[in-house]
Amino acid sequence: MMAKTIKQFSGNTLRRSGVALAVGAALACHAAAAEPGLLFYVSADKSTSADVAAPGSAVPSFDAETSIIADGARGAAIQCNDLQRLAWTAPGNIYAQRGTLSFYWRSRYPVGPTAFPIFRVAYADHSSWDMAWLRIDYNGHGFDAFVTDASLARTRVSVDLKAFPKPNEWTHVTLAWDENTGIRFYLNGKLAASKSGSARFDAALDQFGPHSRIISPHNVQSDYNYTRGGDIDEIRIHDRALPETAIAALARGEAAPGPASAAAPDNTEWRYRYGWNRPQAAPPYYAGKTVSVRKVEIHEAYDLKRWWWKASDGIRETTWPGVYNRSRLAGRNDYFQLPDWDTYVDGGKAISFGLPKEPVNHIEMAGAAWGKVELLPAGLPIAQGTPVKGGQPLFERARGQERTVNSVNRDIAGRTIRFTNVEQEQPIGEFGAYHVKAGAEPAGSRKLAFQLGAPGAGDGALAPLTAYIDGRYPAAERSTLVARPLAAGAAAAAAPATRVVPGADGQPVVQILIPDSWDALAATDGLDGIAIDLPALAVKPTHGALFPLNIQVKDPLWPLRDMLDFSFSVKPGEAKTVWLDLRDRILPTGKGIWISIAGAGADFNAAALAGAQLR
């Protein structure tokens, strides 16, 4: 279905319409084939619609106060007025793990001492007010560029220019990023600044576009001292950090040469993301043929006297604490002093989690925060205005980690766990509590049994989930199996190469999709949990004699949220049934269930799980 370009002539905010957008697939495929790794391209020769884009995203999601002008850097260009709102949807058009953004830009009229944004890429969900994941700015004397990591810090570079480009002069701007190596910033095809390092850039992205004060899931706007447009042309986004030779070619107006496929992902980055980067710190191994895992929901969390929910909501992109104004985190304090803090001035030093009256013995934490975790005395009110003394140490969280997993030697119920931050503002992305024990799944009122096999032509009902995965993850993380109802007699089959990436070429993760099979259930039936029969894996141990795994069960209503995110270790060659107690969920009609299973070694892939059963 085609959609009209959205226009607005008054007001400063334009919200997205729920229309479906279309793109010329033949043109997009031809252009992408001519330029390997090209995800998104706007020539602006005829309109603001993309020449190359992910399906359904060529037409801008916002388009106001823009026009096509003839004197572009290459052919025509987009003129953005000072109150312009112009954005395109991000899923499938840009990936956070690595990539390259390039375009031609000119100021159109002289710049002054006031900084203004030139380009933004927004998170799909986050704790910061401006939702900025990537930003390129005029900083008052040159350019700034950054990419934000999962723990709120920014890998940032600044470029001072003695003579800023003239108003009628086109400048080719390029930012390349890779979470293994850092960022590189180029002007007219030449390296202007770089910052090396590794960080977790991986995140869900929502929209991107030029100039606006805000580009985010909640609005796109230009206002206040952000009323400053410019001209932009030849916007390109690639799926990899291009080499200097390719960037120089783009600056000359040529297609970027390069290999047909991106380089194989780095397993170091993968292990850091899941907390498997320390060989001596494997997730717990639970003996026995059957393991029962219950997610213990935390509803009471306080920083001083303020109730907090973003560290235990199942969404990694939201954090405790929020973002401080004039933050001390790397790269955050700049010329835009935004009211995006959401915490006390003394917040971010400690947070207390109140456990319900059910046992907990397994705790998972994500985020850069580091410090001590203590069990507070029983009967103490959780919201405290002054520090509480007398805590019993549970464990220390190490510095420089994205994810840690700790098994507590005893069951804890109805108590308060406090985390004390060594460095204020360093965030917790998620604090997950579980109870793990030996035991199989309960009988329940009814069981639905499935076998894992290759995706097929009859999986149309899973198209929304497949599209989400394609938009959220690069090709190396999309290996997919579909759960077939056993009653249909479907057997596991070899998966087509278009959906299942061999472990040698992709990351060791399998996306499992369960189609809606619960329409016929009684009105009183709900989801008690999911049992997965893991086969004896023919993998090499990565942590001593153990092989770590992570299982995530996504929320059918909000795929960014994990209903369960559990890490553990198995022994190669040992089959195990894992019962995931999901706390009695109501399954929405027409919504499938998405489970993601990741492994620590490259020899874990979809073939290892094909034919496995779940209930």
XYZ file of C-alpha atoms in Angstrom:
615
model
C 0.000 0.000 0.000
C 1.342 3.390 -0.936
C 1.208 6.248 1.549
C 1.216 9.981 1.090
C 4.193 11.907 2.344
C 3.222 13.453 5.676
C 3.227 17.248 5.742
C 2.500 19.709 8.506
C 2.399 23.459 8.168
C 1.933 24.609 11.762
C 3.200 23.554 15.162
C 6.590 22.090 15.947
C 5.788 18.412 16.408
C 4.753 15.854 13.829
C 3.765 12.384 14.990
C 3.989 9.259 12.902
C 1.028 7.816 11.082
C 0.242 4.125 11.289
C 0.303 3.686 7.529
C 2.138 1.041 5.555
C 4.934 2.279 3.295
C 6.297 0.652 0.134
C 9.546 0.710 -1.810
C 10.440 -0.287 -5.362
C 12.052 -3.643 -4.647
C 13.636 -4.042 -8.085
C 15.335 -0.632 -7.927
C 16.493 -1.224 -4.365
C 17.919 -4.659 -5.141
C 19.750 -3.342 -8.222
C 21.322 -0.425 -6.355
C 22.260 -2.558 -3.357
C 23.835 -5.200 -5.594
C 25.963 -2.513 -7.253
C 27.223 -1.322 -3.870
C 27.804 -4.240 -1.461
C 26.592 -3.624 2.074
C 24.384 -0.669 1.121
C 21.282 -0.683 3.322
C 19.822 2.768 2.698
C 20.291 5.413 -0.001
C 18.583 8.723 -0.761
C 19.762 10.353 -3.982
C 17.200 13.199 -3.574
C 17.101 13.508 -7.362
C 13.298 13.419 -7.402
C 11.988 13.359 -3.824
C 12.812 12.644 -0.199
C 11.928 8.960 -0.675
C 14.802 6.505 -0.516
C 16.160 4.826 -3.648
C 17.275 1.892 -1.489
C 15.579 0.989 1.808
C 14.235 -1.892 3.839
C 10.753 -2.994 2.728
C 8.092 -0.491 3.705
C 10.441 2.295 4.747
C 11.413 4.272 1.659
C 8.900 7.066 2.247
C 9.895 9.313 5.182
C 8.008 8.791 8.405
C 8.130 12.585 8.839
C 8.459 15.143 6.072
C 7.698 18.818 6.698
C 9.233 22.071 5.470
C 11.571 20.408 2.997
C 11.935 20.807 -0.752
C 13.996 19.434 -3.628
C 16.537 21.851 -5.085
C 18.474 21.499 -8.333
C 21.992 22.459 -7.227
C 22.903 19.442 -5.133
C 26.314 17.916 -4.655
C 25.335 15.219 -7.175
C 22.218 16.157 -9.106
C 19.365 17.443 -6.943
C 19.381 17.696 -3.126
C 17.068 18.212 -0.143
C 16.723 21.717 1.244
C 15.770 21.633 4.922
C 14.173 24.777 6.302
C 14.902 25.899 9.829
C 11.780 24.223 11.245
C 12.128 21.089 9.124
C 11.039 17.695 10.393
C 12.472 14.935 8.238
C 13.076 11.345 9.308
C 13.072 7.783 8.005
C 12.459 4.593 9.989
C 15.596 2.840 11.200
C 14.811 -0.922 11.339
C 16.547 -2.682 8.473
C 18.124 0.572 7.256
C 20.814 0.869 9.941
C 22.267 -1.476 12.565
C 23.861 -0.358 15.800
C 26.589 -3.002 15.968
C 28.559 -1.557 13.040
C 28.030 0.552 9.972
C 28.827 3.696 8.004
C 26.713 6.836 7.568
C 27.722 9.265 4.803
C 26.178 12.305 3.120
C 26.958 15.660 1.535
C 26.000 18.718 3.583
C 26.189 22.488 3.282
C 25.131 25.156 5.743
C 23.361 27.340 3.090
C 23.976 30.465 5.164
C 26.814 31.385 7.528
C 27.191 29.549 10.822
C 27.746 31.343 14.109
C 28.884 30.370 17.604
C 25.675 28.420 18.365
C 25.935 24.648 17.973
C 23.228 22.732 16.120
C 22.651 19.085 15.149
C 23.292 17.970 11.582
C 22.167 14.327 11.801
C 20.597 12.067 14.440
C 19.816 8.399 14.893
C 17.317 7.585 17.671
C 16.837 4.690 20.043
C 13.587 2.711 19.951
C 13.467 2.827 23.764
C 15.823 4.426 26.234
C 16.205 6.362 29.495
C 17.570 9.564 27.942
C 15.170 12.353 27.087
C 16.572 13.047 23.604
C 16.830 9.343 22.623
C 20.080 10.085 20.739
C 22.101 6.985 19.878
C 24.192 8.638 17.147
C 24.645 12.351 16.478
C 26.726 14.509 14.141
C 26.786 18.244 15.006
C 28.174 21.611 14.135
C 29.806 22.314 17.500
C 30.398 26.057 17.154
C 33.867 25.721 15.647
C 33.811 22.479 13.661
C 32.145 19.091 13.954
C 31.337 16.625 16.716
C 30.254 13.009 16.237
C 29.426 10.212 18.662
C 27.825 6.807 19.124
C 26.241 5.934 22.492
C 26.966 2.600 24.144
C 24.537 0.442 26.104
C 25.657 1.988 29.407
C 24.965 5.622 28.390
C 28.587 6.665 27.705
C 29.460 8.087 24.305
C 32.377 7.258 22.041
C 32.927 10.802 20.792
C 35.260 12.835 18.594
C 35.569 16.613 18.035
C 37.073 18.385 15.042
C 38.197 22.023 15.123
C 38.296 23.807 11.781
C 40.208 27.053 11.283
C 38.043 27.816 8.255
C 34.555 26.305 8.292
C 33.154 25.422 4.850
C 31.505 28.334 3.052
C 27.686 28.474 2.986
C 27.563 27.423 -0.672
C 30.236 24.728 -0.295
C 29.286 21.043 -0.129
C 31.167 18.930 2.425
C 31.150 15.139 2.407
C 30.637 13.867 5.973
C 31.162 10.243 7.029
C 30.980 8.429 10.361
C 32.010 4.765 10.572
C 31.519 2.720 13.740
C 32.195 -0.807 14.946
C 31.713 -1.973 18.513
C 34.997 -3.902 18.284
C 37.152 -0.983 17.179
C 35.440 2.378 17.903
C 34.554 5.219 15.517
C 36.201 7.095 12.625
C 35.049 10.499 11.319
C 35.884 11.729 7.810
C 35.538 15.059 5.996
C 35.691 14.982 2.191
C 37.021 11.446 2.274
C 39.915 12.158 4.640
C 40.173 10.993 8.244
C 39.506 13.963 10.529
C 39.269 12.205 13.921
C 38.972 8.754 15.426
C 38.550 7.080 18.791
C 39.576 3.488 19.313
C 38.035 1.112 21.796
C 35.333 -1.479 22.194
C 31.867 -1.084 23.676
C 28.410 -2.539 23.337
C 26.769 -0.328 20.683
C 24.092 -2.978 20.041
C 20.618 -1.471 20.532
C 17.176 -1.229 18.953
C 16.896 1.887 16.771
C 13.781 3.807 15.733
C 14.348 6.696 13.285
C 17.049 8.883 11.763
C 17.277 12.150 9.900
C 18.910 15.576 9.645
C 18.931 18.716 11.792
C 15.962 18.291 14.130
C 16.097 19.094 17.828
C 14.486 15.740 18.544
C 14.182 12.584 16.460
C 12.686 9.906 18.674
C 9.827 7.416 19.048
C 7.694 10.088 20.739
C 8.179 12.964 18.296
C 10.240 14.729 15.670
C 10.633 18.459 16.150
C 12.708 21.578 15.584
C 12.416 24.464 18.013
C 14.202 26.892 20.353
C 17.854 27.373 19.424
C 17.650 24.219 17.300
C 15.852 26.058 14.492
C 18.602 25.636 11.974
C 18.399 23.666 8.760
C 20.772 23.097 5.848
C 21.021 21.211 2.571
C 21.703 17.479 2.417
C 22.356 15.072 -0.441
C 23.357 11.480 -1.209
C 22.550 9.922 2.194
C 24.025 6.432 2.411
C 24.092 3.862 5.204
C 26.169 0.692 4.932
C 26.082 -2.425 7.090
C 29.794 -2.283 7.930
C 32.492 0.184 8.876
C 33.854 0.945 5.425
C 37.621 1.179 4.845
C 39.222 4.504 3.961
C 39.463 3.646 0.269
C 35.695 3.096 0.081
C 34.978 6.324 1.985
C 37.242 8.254 -0.359
C 35.270 6.821 -3.284
C 31.994 7.986 -1.736
C 33.441 11.480 -1.319
C 34.220 11.485 -5.070
C 30.610 10.596 -5.819
C 31.375 6.962 -6.637
C 29.886 3.757 -5.257
C 31.779 2.236 -2.351
C 33.806 -0.782 -3.509
C 34.090 -3.718 -1.184
C 33.490 -7.443 -0.655
C 30.000 -8.786 -1.243
C 29.647 -9.747 2.421
C 30.829 -8.197 5.633
C 33.705 -9.724 7.552
C 32.861 -12.485 10.009
C 31.798 -11.029 13.379
C 34.264 -11.013 16.222
C 33.500 -13.592 18.913
C 35.159 -11.349 21.530
C 32.377 -8.811 21.128
C 29.788 -11.592 21.340
C 31.121 -13.010 24.598
C 31.304 -9.537 26.148
C 27.653 -8.901 25.318
C 26.539 -12.004 27.197
C 29.116 -11.872 29.989
C 31.167 -14.790 28.689
C 34.345 -12.764 28.194
C 35.989 -14.086 31.374
C 37.063 -17.729 30.992
C 37.010 -18.245 34.752
C 33.488 -16.833 35.216
C 31.113 -19.179 33.423
C 27.396 -18.974 34.308
C 26.322 -21.573 36.887
C 26.072 -25.213 35.909
C 22.959 -26.926 37.261
C 23.233 -30.698 37.469
C 20.468 -33.124 36.585
C 18.427 -33.937 33.507
C 15.750 -31.354 34.271
C 16.133 -27.808 35.568
C 13.290 -25.532 36.676
C 13.795 -21.776 36.238
C 11.289 -19.307 37.670
C 11.444 -15.595 36.922
C 10.867 -13.672 40.157
C 9.410 -10.282 39.268
C 10.653 -7.252 41.198
C 8.080 -4.489 41.681
C 9.733 -2.524 44.471
C 13.013 -0.737 43.755
C 14.139 2.542 45.327
C 16.987 4.979 44.886
C 16.814 6.967 48.130
C 13.053 7.560 48.453
C 12.230 7.384 44.784
C 10.546 4.322 43.298
C 12.439 3.068 40.261
C 11.404 0.536 37.645
C 13.799 0.868 34.710
C 16.438 -1.495 36.075
C 14.072 -4.448 36.308
C 11.600 -3.946 33.463
C 13.124 -6.494 31.068
C 14.303 -3.789 28.636
C 18.081 -3.501 28.416
C 17.958 -0.028 26.860
C 16.326 1.468 29.980
C 18.551 2.008 33.001
C 19.025 2.954 36.611
C 19.861 5.743 37.052
C 18.581 7.939 34.234
C 20.801 10.462 32.488
C 22.192 13.378 34.476
C 22.402 16.875 33.060
C 26.128 17.739 32.768
C 26.824 14.044 33.179
C 30.228 12.754 34.229
C 29.912 9.770 31.911
C 32.272 9.828 28.945
C 31.143 12.028 26.067
C 27.777 13.092 27.498
C 28.420 16.618 28.771
C 28.388 18.949 25.775
C 27.110 22.226 24.345
C 23.473 21.011 24.422
C 22.428 21.241 28.071
C 19.178 19.333 27.880
C 16.733 18.613 30.704
C 17.233 14.881 30.179
C 18.244 13.909 33.695
C 15.719 11.930 35.669
C 17.243 11.336 39.077
C 18.206 12.996 42.348
C 21.518 14.819 42.505
C 22.576 12.144 45.013
C 20.912 9.380 43.012
C 22.859 6.763 41.181
C 24.896 5.851 44.267
C 22.793 2.912 45.490
C 19.543 1.149 44.679
C 17.495 -1.300 46.770
C 15.446 -4.117 45.235
C 12.590 -5.540 47.282
C 12.056 -9.253 46.647
C 8.573 -10.763 46.868
C 7.902 -13.577 49.312
C 9.221 -16.310 47.065
C 12.732 -17.748 46.896
C 15.582 -16.316 44.810
C 18.992 -17.961 44.319
C 20.208 -16.725 40.919
C 20.868 -13.052 40.051
C 21.813 -11.568 36.669
C 22.961 -7.982 36.144
C 23.643 -6.017 32.959
C 25.244 -2.596 32.580
C 28.508 -0.863 33.483
C 27.740 -0.299 37.182
C 30.214 -1.981 39.503
C 30.256 -2.380 43.272
C 28.894 -4.552 46.071
C 25.601 -6.405 46.403
C 24.278 -6.896 49.943
C 21.324 -8.477 51.690
C 19.755 -5.923 54.050
C 18.366 -6.812 57.491
C 14.873 -8.303 57.486
C 11.915 -6.052 58.196
C 13.642 -2.865 57.100
C 11.593 -0.424 54.970
C 12.949 -0.453 51.431
C 12.723 3.318 50.793
C 15.431 4.954 52.860
C 16.524 8.573 52.951
C 19.821 7.708 54.630
C 22.236 4.842 53.996
C 21.429 1.574 55.737
C 24.161 -0.161 57.702
C 24.538 -3.812 58.523
C 24.129 -5.346 55.097
C 25.321 -8.909 54.580
C 27.609 -9.238 51.518
C 26.290 -11.443 48.728
C 28.846 -10.770 45.979
C 30.959 -8.101 44.313
C 30.251 -6.965 40.784
C 33.419 -6.521 38.762
C 34.349 -3.387 36.857
C 34.329 -3.328 33.058
C 31.630 -5.950 32.569
C 28.420 -5.773 30.556
C 26.769 -8.813 32.138
C 27.426 -10.855 35.266
C 25.679 -13.948 36.646
C 25.805 -15.011 40.291
C 24.392 -18.064 41.984
C 23.494 -17.463 45.621
C 24.165 -20.473 47.859
C 20.793 -20.289 49.584
C 17.221 -19.243 48.913
C 16.375 -15.614 49.723
C 12.728 -14.569 49.993
C 10.926 -11.400 51.024
C 14.145 -9.489 51.670
C 15.795 -6.385 50.245
C 18.928 -6.549 48.116
C 20.988 -3.377 47.845
C 23.543 -2.543 45.185
C 26.079 0.164 46.070
C 27.718 1.847 43.104
C 31.435 2.574 43.262
C 31.134 5.244 40.555
C 27.972 7.354 40.642
C 25.959 7.412 37.412
C 27.318 4.130 36.062
C 24.067 2.342 35.164
C 22.362 -0.975 35.684
C 20.585 -1.991 32.496
C 18.815 -4.950 34.085
C 18.686 -6.665 37.476
C 17.051 -10.077 37.085
C 16.107 -12.450 39.932
C 15.426 -16.151 39.412
C 14.838 -19.317 41.379
C 16.573 -22.357 39.930
C 16.111 -25.929 41.116
C 15.895 -29.479 39.839
C 12.468 -30.402 38.541
C 10.339 -30.931 35.446
C 7.391 -28.913 34.176
C 4.005 -29.271 35.928
C 1.115 -31.117 34.321
C -0.896 -27.941 33.721
C -4.406 -27.871 32.268
C -3.150 -28.624 28.755
C 0.117 -28.965 26.848
C 0.975 -27.799 23.357
C 3.954 -29.697 21.933
C 6.239 -28.531 19.114
C 9.270 -29.664 17.162
C 11.885 -27.242 15.830
C 12.398 -27.177 12.081
C 13.224 -24.966 9.170
C 11.102 -21.945 8.274
C 8.809 -22.504 5.301
C 6.394 -20.866 2.906
C 3.446 -21.413 5.244
C 4.815 -19.223 8.045
C 3.005 -16.054 7.015
C 1.560 -15.543 10.486
C 5.115 -15.133 11.784
C 5.931 -12.390 9.269
C 5.712 -9.539 11.831
C 8.228 -11.257 14.114
C 10.496 -12.135 11.198
C 10.387 -8.524 10.006
C 11.222 -7.290 13.493
C 14.232 -9.628 13.738
C 15.435 -8.572 10.287
C 15.155 -4.918 11.274
C 16.746 -5.310 14.684
C 19.676 -7.644 13.961
C 22.246 -7.871 11.156
C 22.252 -10.996 9.015
C 24.787 -12.764 11.228
C 22.273 -12.875 14.098
C 19.163 -14.075 12.237
C 19.466 -17.887 12.159
C 15.856 -19.004 12.607
C 13.928 -22.145 13.455
C 10.146 -22.460 13.593
C 8.289 -24.561 16.176
C 5.899 -26.899 14.319
C 2.976 -28.425 16.230
C 3.725 -32.101 16.678
C 0.174 -32.962 15.754
C 0.938 -31.826 12.224
C 3.640 -34.472 12.010
C 6.256 -32.056 10.774
C 9.803 -33.351 11.043
C 12.955 -31.319 11.298
C 14.388 -30.465 7.901
C 17.435 -28.728 6.537
C 16.919 -25.005 6.843
C 17.202 -22.826 3.740
C 20.361 -20.756 3.511
C 18.333 -17.559 3.321
C 17.273 -17.858 6.939
C 19.754 -20.118 8.688
C 23.304 -18.813 8.731
C 25.969 -21.482 9.355
C 27.810 -21.016 12.602
C 31.101 -20.360 10.821
C 29.669 -17.263 9.107
C 27.233 -15.996 11.702
C 26.969 -15.448 15.412
C 26.074 -18.452 17.591
C 22.423 -17.556 18.197
C 19.165 -19.176 17.118
C 15.888 -17.283 16.880
C 12.985 -19.659 17.587
C 9.489 -18.623 16.494
C 6.348 -20.308 17.831
C 3.210 -19.536 15.774
C -0.087 -18.726 17.455
C -1.496 -22.180 18.280
C -3.644 -21.279 21.263
C -6.878 -20.004 19.703
C -8.629 -23.261 20.552
C -7.659 -23.187 24.221
C -10.293 -22.649 26.853
C -10.821 -19.097 28.072
C -9.383 -20.070 31.448
C -6.089 -21.321 29.986
C -2.947 -19.205 30.101
C 0.762 -19.692 29.591
C 2.319 -21.276 32.669
C 5.687 -21.660 31.028
C 7.786 -23.265 28.315
C 9.800 -26.485 28.533
C 12.699 -26.863 26.101
C 14.397 -30.212 25.499
C 17.963 -29.203 24.717
C 19.750 -31.991 22.819
C 23.235 -33.224 23.626
C 25.183 -30.422 21.968
C 28.201 -31.377 19.867
C 30.139 -28.259 20.810
C 33.586 -27.557 22.200
C 33.653 -26.307 25.795
C 34.648 -22.651 26.087
C 34.935 -22.230 29.862
C 36.819 -25.186 31.286
C 34.512 -28.164 30.795
C 31.439 -25.959 30.312
C 29.579 -24.288 27.444
C 27.495 -21.211 28.417
C 24.015 -20.633 26.996
C 21.517 -17.786 27.280
C 17.758 -18.088 26.770
C 15.548 -15.044 26.237
C 11.758 -15.214 25.947
C 10.444 -12.054 24.325
C 7.198 -10.308 25.243
C 4.673 -10.928 22.412
C 3.313 -7.400 22.906
C 6.681 -5.581 23.026
C 9.592 -7.520 21.447
C 12.125 -5.148 23.020
C 11.211 -6.567 26.440
C 12.408 -9.906 27.769
C 9.898 -11.779 29.909
C 12.832 -14.006 30.871
C 16.573 -13.615 30.235
C 18.467 -16.500 31.825
C 22.089 -17.634 31.554
C 23.503 -21.006 32.553
C 26.109 -23.547 31.466
C 25.840 -27.064 30.082
C 28.369 -29.781 29.419
C 28.917 -30.778 25.780
C 27.205 -34.052 24.934
C 24.726 -33.746 27.828
C 20.999 -33.397 27.055
C 18.940 -31.280 29.412
C 15.321 -30.166 29.753
C 14.868 -26.594 30.971
C 11.484 -25.552 32.347
C 10.966 -21.779 32.084
C 8.269 -20.686 34.536
C 6.835 -17.482 33.062
C 4.411 -16.601 35.863
C 1.052 -17.234 34.187
C 0.816 -15.066 31.098
C -2.231 -14.389 28.964
C -1.330 -15.210 25.356
C -2.658 -12.627 22.886
C -4.441 -13.984 19.831
C -2.480 -13.646 16.618
C 0.838 -13.034 18.374
C 3.568 -15.647 18.149
C 6.228 -16.296 20.773
C 9.878 -15.530 20.088
C 12.663 -17.296 21.974
C 16.332 -16.481 21.421
C 19.014 -19.010 22.422
C 22.661 -17.932 22.230
C 25.832 -19.920 22.818
C 29.394 -19.003 23.728
C 31.109 -20.848 20.856
C 30.945 -20.564 17.076
C 29.955 -24.234 16.703
C 26.514 -23.545 18.195
C 23.950 -22.855 15.457
C 20.476 -23.700 14.195
C 21.575 -27.155 13.062
C 22.402 -27.997 16.695
C 18.758 -27.413 17.718
C 16.873 -28.592 14.613
C 14.553 -31.425 15.624
C 14.531 -30.465 19.305
C 11.153 -30.328 21.053
C 9.498 -27.785 23.291
C 6.193 -27.636 25.132
